[in-house]
């Protein structure tokens, strides 16, 4: 008999609306793993204590979300490749007593995208330049995308992301890879020849579900894939409009599930069943 479960969890503030615990524990149950995922409310002042606690209790690892993704780095022993490039960590893994920071957000998006298309050689238009866009841009470049246009309202964040993509990331990406920045003002027209269009902004996230991207919908054509990072609601206005124009669409649940799949695999060594995790989230979102 063993009454001692392996522990994982999340440190964030706010944390009450974070449904990752439901998705991860559904996977643990499905795979008969005696593991738990504890959703913890942790303020910036107590992050170091929380990390020390996880280390003291021998946790297998933890996610960290807003506002800890950068601050956690100095509390760790090292970083994986993507986290190093992005300068942000959302998943910490205890590897033989060394606490290593990884970033699974972009990998989650990539996993979801790769179910539809290989990004190598593609031309991408991505709206947004925040944390999610940064993670997606880095992984797309590492996966061989040819060209990424970052369209963002704020110039500073947009330029910073372009500097990263055309600097440190370009050295590890496909020959001829280029990222360019377009300041977003008025309806943006997606250039012909674009393969993948991504909303990596928070536009459309619950409860602001009627908010829309400033986008010339007539510039979308049926050979494009349109992806949204918004997990709730899964069928955003953008995805409905794109589907009506014949585009293939990818919702934000796929990204959420796949980043969870990668995290669980890092912690447990088992690649969990994504369909079980997706069903759990769909049941929650459908109320
Ligand atoms: P950030 O706050 O870091 O970035 C937000 C981005 O959205 C910025 O580029 C911002 O532009 C842009 N934006 C917000 N409102 C508007 C608006 N009204 N008009 C134009 N641009 C706008 O957030 P994150 O990158 O961390 O998260 C973005 C979204 O991604 C969230 O909704 C989150 O739920 C989702 N997400 C989904 C994940 C998943 O697994 N499905 C994982 C991680 C995030 P500006 O710079 O001009 O302010």
Coordinates of C-alpha atoms and ligand atoms in Angstrom, one line a residue:
X1 CA 0.0 0.0 0.0
X2 CA 1.1 3.5 -0.8
X3 CA -0.7 6.6 0.5
X4 CA 1.9 9.1 -0.8
X5 CA 0.9 10.6 -4.1
X6 CA 3.4 12.4 -6.5
X7 CA 2.7 16.1 -6.5
X8 CA 2.5 18.6 -9.3
X9 CA 0.6 21.9 -9.5
X10 CA 0.4 25.5 -10.5
X11 CA 1.5 28.8 -9.0
X12 CA -0.3 31.9 -10.2
X13 CA -2.4 34.9 -9.2
X14 CA -5.2 34.9 -9.9
X15 CA -5.8 31.2 -10.0
X16 CA -9.4 30.5 -9.3
X17 CA -10.4 30.5 -13.0
X18 CA -7.5 28.3 -14.0
X19 CA -9.0 25.0 -15.2
X20 CA -5.7 23.2 -15.9
X21 CA -6.2 21.2 -12.7
X22 CA -9.3 19.6 -14.2
X23 CA -7.6 18.7 -17.4
X24 CA -4.4 17.3 -15.8
X25 CA -6.1 15.3 -13.1
X26 CA -8.4 13.8 -15.8
X27 CA -5.3 12.5 -17.6
X28 CA -3.8 11.2 -14.3
X29 CA -7.0 9.3 -13.6
X30 CA -7.2 8.0 -17.2
X31 CA -3.6 6.6 -16.9
X32 CA -4.1 5.2 -13.4
X33 CA -1.3 7.5 -12.1
X34 CA -1.3 8.2 -8.3
X35 CA -0.4 11.8 -9.0
X36 CA -2.1 15.0 -8.0
X37 CA -2.1 18.6 -9.4
X38 CA -2.7 21.3 -6.8
X39 CA -3.9 24.7 -8.1
X40 CA -2.2 27.3 -5.8
X41 CA -2.8 31.0 -5.4
X42 CA 0.7 32.5 -5.0
X43 CA 1.5 36.2 -4.8
X44 CA 4.7 37.6 -6.3
X45 CA 6.1 38.2 -2.8
X46 CA 5.6 34.5 -1.9
X47 CA 6.8 32.9 -5.1
X48 CA 10.3 32.1 -3.7
X49 CA 8.6 30.4 -0.6
X50 CA 6.3 28.5 -2.8
X51 CA 9.1 27.2 -5.0
X52 CA 11.1 26.3 -1.9
X53 CA 8.1 24.5 -0.6
X54 CA 7.7 22.5 -3.8
X55 CA 11.4 21.6 -3.7
X56 CA 11.1 20.6 0.0
X57 CA 8.1 18.4 -0.6
X58 CA 9.8 16.7 -3.6
X59 CA 7.2 17.8 -6.2
X60 CA 7.8 16.5 -9.7
X61 CA 7.3 19.9 -11.1
X62 CA 4.8 22.8 -11.5
X63 CA 3.3 25.2 -14.0
X64 CA 3.6 28.9 -13.4
X65 CA 1.4 31.5 -15.0
X66 CA 0.7 35.2 -14.6
X67 CA 2.6 37.0 -13.0
X68 CA 5.4 34.5 -12.4
X69 CA 6.7 33.4 -15.8
X70 CA 9.8 35.6 -15.8
X71 CA 10.3 36.0 -12.0
X72 CA 10.6 32.2 -11.5
X73 CA 13.7 31.9 -13.6
X74 CA 16.1 33.1 -10.9
X75 CA 14.8 30.4 -8.6
X76 CA 15.7 27.6 -11.0
X77 CA 18.8 25.6 -11.9
X78 CA 18.6 25.9 -15.7
X79 CA 16.4 26.5 -18.7
X80 CA 15.3 24.4 -21.7
X81 CA 16.0 25.7 -25.2
X82 CA 12.6 27.4 -25.9
X83 CA 12.4 29.0 -22.4
X84 CA 15.9 30.3 -22.8
X85 CA 15.1 31.9 -26.1
X86 CA 11.8 33.3 -24.9
X87 CA 13.0 34.4 -21.5
X88 CA 9.8 33.0 -19.9
X89 CA 8.9 29.7 -18.1
X90 CA 5.5 28.2 -17.8
X91 CA 6.5 24.7 -16.8
X92 CA 9.1 23.6 -14.2
X93 CA 10.4 20.1 -14.2
X94 CA 12.4 18.4 -11.4
X95 CA 15.0 16.4 -13.3
X96 CA 17.0 14.4 -10.8
X97 CA 16.9 17.2 -8.3
X98 CA 17.7 19.9 -10.8
X99 CA 14.8 22.3 -11.3
X100 CA 14.6 23.1 -15.0
X101 CA 12.3 25.8 -16.6
X102 CA 10.6 24.9 -19.8
X103 CA 8.1 26.8 -22.0
X104 CA 5.3 24.6 -23.4
X105 CA 2.9 27.3 -24.6
X106 CA 4.5 27.5 -28.1
X107 CA 5.0 23.8 -28.2
X108 CA 1.3 23.4 -27.4
X109 CA 0.3 25.6 -30.3
X110 CA 2.7 23.8 -32.6
X111 CA 1.4 20.4 -31.7
X112 CA -2.1 21.6 -32.5
X113 CA -1.0 23.2 -35.8
X114 CA 1.0 20.1 -36.8
X115 CA -2.2 18.0 -36.8
X116 CA -3.2 20.1 -39.9
X117 CA 0.0 21.2 -41.5
X118 CA 3.8 21.1 -41.4
X119 CA 4.9 24.7 -40.7
X120 CA 8.2 24.3 -42.5
X121 CA 8.4 26.7 -45.4
X122 CA 5.1 28.5 -44.6
X123 CA 4.3 32.2 -44.5
X124 CA 2.5 33.2 -41.4
X125 CA 0.6 36.3 -40.2
X126 CA 0.3 36.5 -36.5
X127 CA -1.7 39.1 -34.6
X128 CA -0.3 40.0 -31.2
X129 CA 3.2 40.3 -29.6
X130 CA 2.5 39.4 -26.0
X131 CA 3.5 36.2 -24.1
X132 CA 1.5 33.8 -26.2
X133 CA 2.7 35.4 -29.5
X134 CA 6.3 35.3 -28.4
X135 CA 6.1 31.6 -27.6
X136 CA 4.3 30.8 -30.8
X137 CA 6.7 32.9 -32.9
X138 CA 9.8 31.3 -31.5
X139 CA 8.4 27.7 -32.0
X140 CA 7.2 28.4 -35.5
X141 CA 10.6 29.8 -36.5
X142 CA 12.4 26.8 -34.9
X143 CA 10.0 24.5 -36.8
X144 CA 11.1 26.0 -40.1
X145 CA 8.5 28.7 -40.9
X146 CA 9.8 30.9 -43.8
X147 CA 8.3 34.2 -43.0
X148 CA 6.4 35.6 -40.0
X149 CA 4.6 39.0 -40.1
X150 CA 3.8 40.2 -36.6
X151 CA 0.8 42.6 -36.5
X152 CA 0.5 44.4 -33.2
X153 CA -1.2 47.5 -31.9
X154 CA 1.7 48.5 -29.6
X155 CA 4.9 49.3 -31.4
X156 CA 7.4 48.6 -28.6
X157 CA 6.2 45.0 -28.0
X158 CA 6.0 44.3 -31.7
X159 CA 9.6 45.5 -32.3
X160 CA 10.9 43.6 -29.3
X161 CA 9.5 40.4 -30.7
X162 CA 10.9 41.0 -34.2
X163 CA 14.4 41.7 -32.6
X164 CA 14.2 38.3 -30.9
X165 CA 13.0 36.4 -34.0
X166 CA 15.5 38.1 -36.4
X167 CA 18.3 37.8 -33.8
X168 CA 18.8 34.9 -31.5
X169 CA 16.0 32.7 -33.0
X170 CA 17.1 33.3 -36.7
X171 CA 20.5 31.7 -36.0
X172 CA 18.6 28.4 -35.2
X173 CA 16.0 28.6 -37.8
X174 CA 15.6 27.9 -41.6
X175 CA 17.9 29.7 -44.1
X176 CA 16.3 32.9 -45.3
X177 CA 13.8 33.1 -42.3
X178 CA 12.5 36.6 -41.9
X179 CA 10.2 38.2 -39.4
X180 CA 8.7 41.6 -40.0
X181 CA 6.6 44.0 -38.0
X182 CA 3.4 45.8 -39.1
X183 CA 1.9 48.3 -36.8
X184 CA -1.8 47.5 -36.5
X185 CA -4.2 50.4 -37.3
X186 CA -7.5 49.9 -39.1
X187 CA -8.6 46.7 -40.9
X188 CA -5.5 44.6 -41.7
X189 CA -5.5 42.8 -45.1
X190 CA -3.8 39.4 -45.0
X191 CA -1.4 39.3 -48.0
X192 CA -2.1 36.7 -50.7
X193 CA 0.2 33.8 -50.4
X194 CA -0.2 33.6 -46.6
X195 CA -0.5 30.0 -45.4
X196 CA -1.4 30.5 -41.7
X197 CA -3.2 33.3 -39.9
X198 CA -3.0 33.3 -36.1
X199 CA -4.8 35.4 -33.5
X200 CA -2.4 35.5 -30.6
X201 CA -4.1 38.5 -28.9
X202 CA -6.6 38.3 -26.1
X203 CA -9.4 39.6 -28.4
X204 CA -12.5 37.5 -28.1
X205 CA -11.6 35.9 -24.7
X206 CA -14.6 35.4 -22.3
X207 CA -16.4 37.5 -21.1
X208 CA -15.6 39.9 -24.0
X209 CA -16.8 37.3 -26.6
X210 CA -18.1 39.9 -29.1
X211 CA -14.8 41.7 -29.5
X212 CA -13.4 41.3 -33.0
X213 CA -10.0 41.7 -34.7
X214 CA -9.7 44.7 -37.1
X215 CA -9.3 42.5 -40.1
X216 CA -10.4 42.7 -43.7
X217 CA -12.3 39.4 -43.9
X218 CA -12.3 39.5 -47.7
X219 CA -8.5 39.0 -47.6
X220 CA -9.0 35.5 -46.1
X221 CA -9.1 32.7 -48.7
X222 CA -9.9 29.0 -48.6
X223 CA -6.3 27.9 -48.8
X224 CA -5.4 29.5 -45.5
X225 CA -5.4 27.9 -42.0
X226 CA -6.8 30.3 -39.4
X227 CA -5.8 29.5 -35.7
X228 CA -7.0 31.2 -32.5
X229 CA -5.3 31.0 -29.1
X230 CA -8.5 31.8 -27.3
X231 CA -9.7 28.7 -25.5
X232 CA -12.9 30.1 -24.1
X233 CA -15.1 30.3 -26.1
X234 CA -13.5 27.7 -28.4
X235 CA -15.6 28.8 -31.5
X236 CA -14.5 32.5 -31.6
X237 CA -16.1 35.0 -34.0
X238 CA -12.8 34.9 -36.0
X239 CA -12.9 31.2 -36.4
X240 CA -16.6 31.2 -37.4
X241 CA -16.0 34.0 -39.9
X242 CA -12.9 32.2 -41.3
X243 CA -14.8 28.8 -41.6
X244 CA -17.5 30.6 -43.5
X245 CA -14.9 31.6 -46.0
X246 CA -13.7 28.1 -46.4
X247 CA -10.5 28.3 -44.3
X248 CA -9.5 25.4 -42.1
X249 CA -9.7 26.5 -38.5
X250 CA -7.9 25.5 -35.3
X251 CA -9.2 26.5 -31.9
X252 CA -7.4 27.4 -28.7
X253 CA -8.4 24.3 -26.8
X254 CA -5.9 22.3 -28.9
X255 CA -3.1 24.6 -27.7
X256 CA -4.2 24.3 -24.1
X257 CA -4.4 20.6 -24.3
X258 CA -1.1 20.1 -26.1
X259 CA 0.8 22.3 -23.7
X260 CA -0.7 20.2 -20.9
X261 CA 0.3 17.0 -22.8
X262 CA 3.9 18.1 -23.0
X263 CA 4.0 19.2 -19.3
X264 CA 2.6 15.8 -18.1
X265 CA 5.1 14.0 -20.3
X266 CA 8.0 16.0 -18.8
X267 CA 6.8 15.2 -15.3
X268 CA 5.6 11.6 -15.5
X269 CA 7.4 10.3 -18.6
X270 CA 4.0 9.2 -20.0
X271 CA 2.5 10.9 -23.0
X272 CA -1.1 11.3 -21.9
X273 CA -4.2 10.7 -24.0
X274 CA -5.1 14.2 -25.5
X275 CA -8.7 13.3 -26.3
X276 CA -9.5 12.7 -22.6
X277 CA -8.1 16.1 -21.7
X278 CA -9.9 17.8 -24.6
X279 CA -13.2 16.3 -23.6
X280 CA -12.8 17.5 -20.0
X281 CA -12.3 21.1 -21.2
X282 CA -15.1 20.9 -23.7
X283 CA -17.5 19.7 -21.0
X284 CA -16.4 22.6 -18.8
X285 CA -16.8 25.2 -21.6
X286 CA -20.2 23.9 -22.6
X287 CA -21.3 24.4 -19.0
Ligands
LIG1 P1 -0.4 39.5 -23.2 O1 -1.1 40.4 -22.3 O2 1.0 39.2 -23.0 O3 -0.6 40.0 -24.7 C1 -1.8 40.4 -25.2 C2 -1.7 40.7 -26.7 O4 -3.0 41.0 -27.2 C3 -0.9 41.9 -27.0 O5 -0.2 41.8 -28.2 C4 -1.9 43.1 -27.1 O6 -1.5 44.1 -27.9 C5 -3.0 42.3 -27.8 N1 -4.3 43.0 -27.5 C6 -5.1 42.9 -26.4 N2 -6.2 43.6 -26.6 C7 -6.2 44.1 -27.9 C8 -7.0 45.0 -28.6 N3 -8.2 45.4 -28.2 N4 -6.7 45.3 -29.9 C9 -5.4 44.9 -30.4 N5 -4.6 44.1 -29.7 C10 -4.9 43.8 -28.5 O7 -1.3 38.2 -23.1 P2 -0.8 36.7 -23.5 O8 0.0 36.8 -24.8 O9 -0.2 36.0 -22.4 O10 -2.2 36.0 -23.8 C11 -2.9 36.3 -25.0 C12 -4.1 35.4 -25.1 O11 -3.6 34.1 -25.3 C13 -5.0 35.3 -23.9 O12 -6.3 35.5 -24.2 C14 -4.8 33.9 -23.3 O13 -6.0 33.4 -22.9 C15 -4.4 33.2 -24.6 N6 -3.5 32.0 -24.3 C16 -4.0 30.8 -24.6 C17 -3.3 29.7 -24.4 C18 -3.8 28.4 -24.8 O14 -3.2 27.4 -24.3 N7 -4.8 28.3 -25.6 C19 -2.0 29.8 -23.7 C20 -1.5 31.1 -23.4 C21 -2.3 32.2 -23.7 P3 -0.6 45.4 -27.3 O15 0.8 44.9 -27.2 O16 -0.9 46.4 -28.3 O17 -1.3 45.7 -26.0

